[in-house]
Coordinates of C-alpha atoms in Angstrom, one line a residue:
Chain A
M1 CA 0.0 0.0 0.0
R2 CA 3.0 2.3 0.5
R3 CA 3.8 2.1 -3.2
A4 CA 0.2 2.9 -4.1
L5 CA 0.2 5.9 -1.8
D6 CA 3.4 7.2 -3.3
A7 CA 2.0 6.8 -6.8
A8 CA -1.2 8.6 -5.7
S9 CA 0.9 11.5 -4.3
E10 CA 2.9 11.8 -7.5
A11 CA -0.3 11.9 -9.6
G12 CA -1.6 14.7 -7.4
T13 CA 1.5 16.9 -8.1
Q14 CA 0.7 16.5 -11.9
G15 CA -2.9 17.7 -11.4
E16 CA -4.4 14.2 -11.6
V17 CA -6.7 13.0 -8.8
P18 CA -4.3 11.4 -6.3
I19 CA -5.3 7.7 -6.4
G20 CA -2.7 4.9 -6.8
A21 CA -2.9 1.2 -7.3
V22 CA -0.4 -1.7 -7.2
V23 CA -0.8 -5.3 -8.5
A24 CA 1.3 -7.9 -6.7
L25 CA 1.8 -11.6 -7.2
D26 CA 3.3 -13.7 -4.4
G27 CA 4.5 -10.5 -2.7
E28 CA 6.3 -9.2 -5.8
I29 CA 5.1 -6.0 -7.4
V30 CA 3.9 -6.6 -10.9
A31 CA 2.4 -3.1 -11.8
V32 CA 2.2 0.3 -10.2
A33 CA -0.2 3.0 -11.6
A34 CA -2.0 6.2 -10.6
N35 CA -5.0 8.0 -12.0
R36 CA -4.4 9.5 -15.3
T37 CA -7.5 10.7 -17.1
R38 CA -6.4 14.1 -18.3
Q39 CA -3.1 13.7 -20.1
P40 CA -3.5 11.6 -22.2
P41 CA -7.3 12.1 -22.1
D42 CA -8.8 8.7 -21.0
P43 CA -12.2 8.4 -19.2
T44 CA -11.2 4.9 -18.2
G45 CA -7.8 6.0 -16.8
H46 CA -8.4 5.1 -13.2
A47 CA -5.4 3.8 -11.2
E48 CA -7.0 0.3 -10.9
I49 CA -7.7 0.0 -14.7
R50 CA -4.2 1.1 -15.6
A51 CA -2.6 -1.2 -13.1
L52 CA -4.6 -4.2 -14.2
R53 CA -3.8 -3.5 -17.9
M54 CA -0.1 -3.2 -17.0
A55 CA -0.1 -6.4 -15.0
A56 CA -1.8 -8.3 -17.7
E57 CA 0.8 -7.1 -20.2
A58 CA 3.6 -7.9 -17.8
L59 CA 2.3 -11.4 -17.0
G60 CA 1.2 -12.1 -20.6
Q61 CA -2.3 -13.2 -19.5
D62 CA -5.7 -11.5 -19.2
R63 CA -6.6 -13.4 -16.0
L64 CA -4.5 -12.2 -13.0
T65 CA -5.3 -15.3 -11.0
G66 CA -3.7 -15.3 -7.6
C67 CA -2.8 -11.6 -7.8
D68 CA -3.5 -8.9 -5.1
L69 CA -4.6 -5.4 -5.9
Y70 CA -3.8 -2.5 -3.5
V71 CA -5.6 0.7 -4.2
T72 CA -5.9 3.9 -2.1
L73 CA -9.7 4.4 -2.6
E74 CA -12.7 2.1 -2.8
P75 CA -13.1 1.1 -6.5
C76 CA -16.0 2.5 -8.5
A77 CA -18.3 0.3 -10.6
M78 CA -16.0 0.4 -13.6
C79 CA -13.0 -0.6 -11.6
A80 CA -14.9 -3.2 -9.5
G81 CA -16.1 -4.8 -12.7
A82 CA -12.6 -4.8 -14.1
I83 CA -11.2 -6.4 -10.9
S84 CA -13.8 -9.2 -11.2
H85 CA -13.0 -9.7 -14.9
A86 CA -9.3 -9.9 -14.0
R87 CA -9.9 -12.6 -11.4
I88 CA -8.0 -10.6 -8.7
A89 CA -7.7 -12.8 -5.6
R90 CA -7.5 -10.2 -2.9
L91 CA -8.5 -6.5 -3.0
Y92 CA -7.1 -4.1 -0.4
Y93 CA -8.3 -0.6 -0.4
A94 CA -7.5 2.3 2.0
A95 CA -10.3 5.0 2.1
S96 CA -13.9 4.0 1.5
D97 CA -15.9 6.2 -0.9
P98 CA -19.6 6.7 -0.3
K99 CA -19.9 9.1 -3.2
G100 CA -18.4 6.8 -5.9
G101 CA -17.4 3.5 -4.4
A102 CA -19.1 0.3 -5.7
V103 CA -17.8 -2.3 -3.3
E104 CA -19.5 -1.4 0.0
H105 CA -21.7 1.4 -1.6
G106 CA -23.9 2.0 -4.6
A107 CA -23.8 -0.8 -7.2
R108 CA -22.1 -3.3 -4.8
V109 CA -20.7 -5.1 -7.9
F110 CA -19.3 -8.1 -6.0
E111 CA -22.6 -8.7 -4.2
Q112 CA -24.6 -9.2 -7.5
D113 CA -25.8 -12.7 -8.2
Q114 CA -24.3 -12.4 -11.7
C115 CA -20.8 -11.6 -10.5
L116 CA -18.6 -14.5 -11.7
H117 CA -15.6 -13.8 -9.5
R118 CA -15.4 -12.1 -6.1
P119 CA -12.1 -11.2 -4.6
E120 CA -11.5 -11.3 -0.9
V121 CA -11.8 -7.7 0.3
Y122 CA -9.8 -6.0 3.0
T123 CA -10.3 -2.4 4.0
G124 CA -9.0 0.3 6.2
L125 CA -5.2 0.0 5.7
A126 CA -3.8 3.5 5.6
E127 CA -7.3 4.9 5.4
Q128 CA -6.5 8.2 7.0
E129 CA -3.5 9.0 4.9
A130 CA -5.2 8.1 1.6
G131 CA -8.3 10.1 2.6
D132 CA -6.4 13.2 3.7
M133 CA -4.5 13.2 0.4
L134 CA -7.7 13.3 -1.6
R135 CA -9.4 15.9 0.7
E136 CA -6.3 18.2 0.5
F137 CA -6.2 17.8 -3.3
F138 CA -9.9 18.9 -3.7
R139 CA -9.6 21.7 -1.1
E140 CA -6.8 23.3 -3.0
R141 CA -8.8 23.2 -6.2
R142 CA -12.0 24.6 -4.9
Chain B
M1 CA -25.0 -0.2 -35.3
R2 CA -24.1 -1.7 -38.6
R3 CA -20.4 -0.8 -38.1
A4 CA -20.6 -2.2 -34.5
L5 CA -21.9 -5.5 -35.8
D6 CA -19.2 -5.7 -38.5
A7 CA -16.5 -5.1 -35.8
A8 CA -18.1 -7.8 -33.7
S9 CA -18.1 -10.3 -36.5
E10 CA -14.5 -9.6 -37.3
A11 CA -13.5 -10.0 -33.7
G12 CA -15.2 -13.4 -33.7
T13 CA -13.1 -14.6 -36.6
Q14 CA -10.0 -13.8 -34.5
G15 CA -11.2 -15.9 -31.6
E16 CA -12.3 -12.9 -29.5
V17 CA -15.9 -12.7 -28.2
P18 CA -17.9 -11.0 -31.0
I19 CA -18.9 -7.7 -29.5
G20 CA -18.5 -4.4 -31.2
A21 CA -18.8 -0.7 -30.3
V22 CA -18.9 2.6 -32.1
V23 CA -18.7 6.1 -30.7
A24 CA -20.3 8.8 -32.9
L25 CA -20.5 12.6 -32.6
D26 CA -23.2 14.5 -34.6
G27 CA -23.6 11.4 -36.8
E28 CA -19.9 11.1 -37.6
I29 CA -18.1 8.0 -36.5
V30 CA -15.2 8.8 -34.0
A31 CA -14.1 5.3 -33.0
V32 CA -14.9 1.7 -33.8
A33 CA -13.7 -1.2 -31.6
A34 CA -14.3 -4.8 -30.8
N35 CA -13.6 -7.0 -27.8
R36 CA -10.0 -7.7 -27.5
T37 CA -9.0 -9.3 -24.2
R38 CA -6.7 -12.1 -25.4
Q39 CA -4.2 -10.6 -27.8
P40 CA -2.8 -8.4 -26.3
P41 CA -4.0 -9.8 -22.9
D42 CA -6.2 -7.1 -21.3
P43 CA -9.0 -7.9 -18.8
T44 CA -10.4 -4.5 -19.5
G45 CA -10.4 -4.9 -23.3
H46 CA -14.2 -4.9 -23.8
A47 CA -15.4 -3.2 -27.0
E48 CA -16.9 -0.2 -25.1
I49 CA -13.8 0.5 -23.1
R50 CA -11.6 0.4 -26.2
A51 CA -14.0 2.6 -28.2
L52 CA -14.2 5.1 -25.4
R53 CA -10.4 5.3 -25.1
M54 CA -10.0 5.7 -28.8
A55 CA -12.7 8.4 -29.0
A56 CA -11.1 10.3 -26.1
E57 CA -7.7 10.2 -27.9
A58 CA -9.3 11.2 -31.2
L59 CA -11.2 14.1 -29.7
G60 CA -8.4 15.1 -27.3
Q61 CA -10.7 15.2 -24.2
D62 CA -11.7 12.7 -21.6
R63 CA -15.3 13.8 -21.5
L64 CA -17.2 12.7 -24.6
T65 CA -20.0 15.1 -24.1
G66 CA -22.7 14.9 -26.7
C67 CA -21.4 11.5 -28.1
D68 CA -23.4 8.4 -28.8
L69 CA -22.2 4.9 -28.1
Y70 CA -23.5 2.0 -30.1
V71 CA -22.7 -1.5 -28.7
T72 CA -23.9 -4.9 -29.7
L73 CA -24.5 -6.2 -26.2
E74 CA -25.8 -4.7 -22.9
P75 CA -22.7 -3.2 -21.1
C76 CA -21.4 -4.9 -18.0
A77 CA -20.7 -3.0 -14.7
M78 CA -17.2 -2.1 -15.9
C79 CA -18.4 -0.7 -19.2
A80 CA -21.5 1.0 -17.8
G81 CA -19.3 2.8 -15.2
A82 CA -16.9 3.9 -18.0
I83 CA -19.9 5.2 -20.1
S84 CA -20.9 7.3 -17.2
H85 CA -17.4 8.6 -16.5
A86 CA -17.1 9.5 -20.3
R87 CA -20.4 11.5 -20.2
I88 CA -21.8 9.6 -23.2
A89 CA -25.1 11.3 -24.1
R90 CA -27.0 8.4 -25.7
L91 CA -26.3 4.6 -25.3
Y92 CA -27.8 2.2 -27.9
Y93 CA -27.3 -1.5 -27.3
A94 CA -28.6 -4.4 -29.3
A95 CA -28.9 -7.7 -27.3
S96 CA -29.7 -7.5 -23.6
D97 CA -27.5 -9.6 -21.3
P98 CA -29.2 -11.1 -18.2
K99 CA -25.9 -12.9 -17.3
G100 CA -23.5 -10.0 -17.3
G101 CA -25.4 -6.8 -18.2
A102 CA -25.4 -4.0 -15.7
V103 CA -27.9 -1.5 -17.3
E104 CA -31.2 -3.3 -17.0
H105 CA -29.8 -6.2 -14.9
G106 CA -27.5 -6.8 -11.9
A107 CA -25.7 -3.8 -10.6
R108 CA -28.0 -1.4 -12.7
V109 CA -25.2 1.2 -12.6
F110 CA -27.2 4.1 -14.0
E111 CA -30.0 3.6 -11.5
Q112 CA -27.7 4.2 -8.5
D113 CA -28.1 7.4 -6.6
Q114 CA -24.4 8.0 -6.7
C115 CA -24.3 7.8 -10.6
L116 CA -23.2 11.3 -11.7
H117 CA -24.1 11.0 -15.3
R118 CA -26.8 8.8 -16.9
P119 CA -27.0 8.5 -20.7
E120 CA -30.3 8.2 -22.5
V121 CA -30.6 4.4 -23.1
Y122 CA -32.2 2.8 -26.3
T123 CA -32.4 -0.9 -26.7
G124 CA -33.4 -3.6 -29.2
L125 CA -31.8 -2.3 -32.4
A126 CA -30.5 -5.4 -34.3
E127 CA -31.0 -7.4 -31.1
Q128 CA -31.6 -10.7 -33.0
E129 CA -28.5 -10.4 -35.2
A130 CA -26.2 -9.4 -32.3
G131 CA -27.6 -12.2 -30.1
D132 CA -27.3 -14.9 -32.8
M133 CA -23.7 -13.9 -33.4
L134 CA -22.8 -14.5 -29.8
R135 CA -24.8 -17.7 -29.5
E136 CA -23.1 -19.1 -32.6
F137 CA -19.7 -18.2 -31.3
F138 CA -20.1 -19.9 -28.0
R139 CA -21.9 -22.9 -29.5
E140 CA -18.9 -23.5 -31.8
R141 CA -16.5 -23.4 -28.8
R142 CA -18.4 -25.7 -26.5

């Protein structure tokens, strides 16, 4: 999660929303990414999507079976769907997100009957730090 | 929708699930894409995600305000979330998908209170042709 927080912080300095994600397999980091939706413009450029794509490329397979995903904010519906498609084994997220999260809020993607793969979900790790980083970012831009 | 069906058909001949998507702005096609999750390996490589990314690159902006998305199958949670993030104005899909769709089924992403942007949704156009293509593809692989 430290690497995810560092990636988030770096994204913030570049004007992107400070959210970071890391994919790991057997304790080894496979991919590190941060939000990047503005430059280049990409509405799907959330940290999780980018990290999953990088990990799939690095491992040469579209199913990341056995992999862990660490992300600094509760995934949205788009990212939760992608996590399920990618067969991520364990999802760790820091801050929960009542406004946009779709794991414990809103669409609750993993709780749907049709969801074909549900990761184990662990929350709360570095919650304060990840949340503060986001609040600070949006306060400065208001 | 014709172009989306053609893209789907071509994907099927390459062993990818035959689903196609088109982004259009003011009646002009901006991006055409099909499912491509295997080569290169990309768990997020659904037709909609790929078409949205291409359109954002082509238009130089991450918000595809005013754009229409045509897709041959009801979008899943990942793709519905992406469609909302991209600010797609009108979504047209052919076949509905009780097993994986998240517009009129499952997570019903656009019906969530937290959903910040809902496209207008139109269904049923070329439903039979799109559905037949998918059924044929999976029957051959069984």
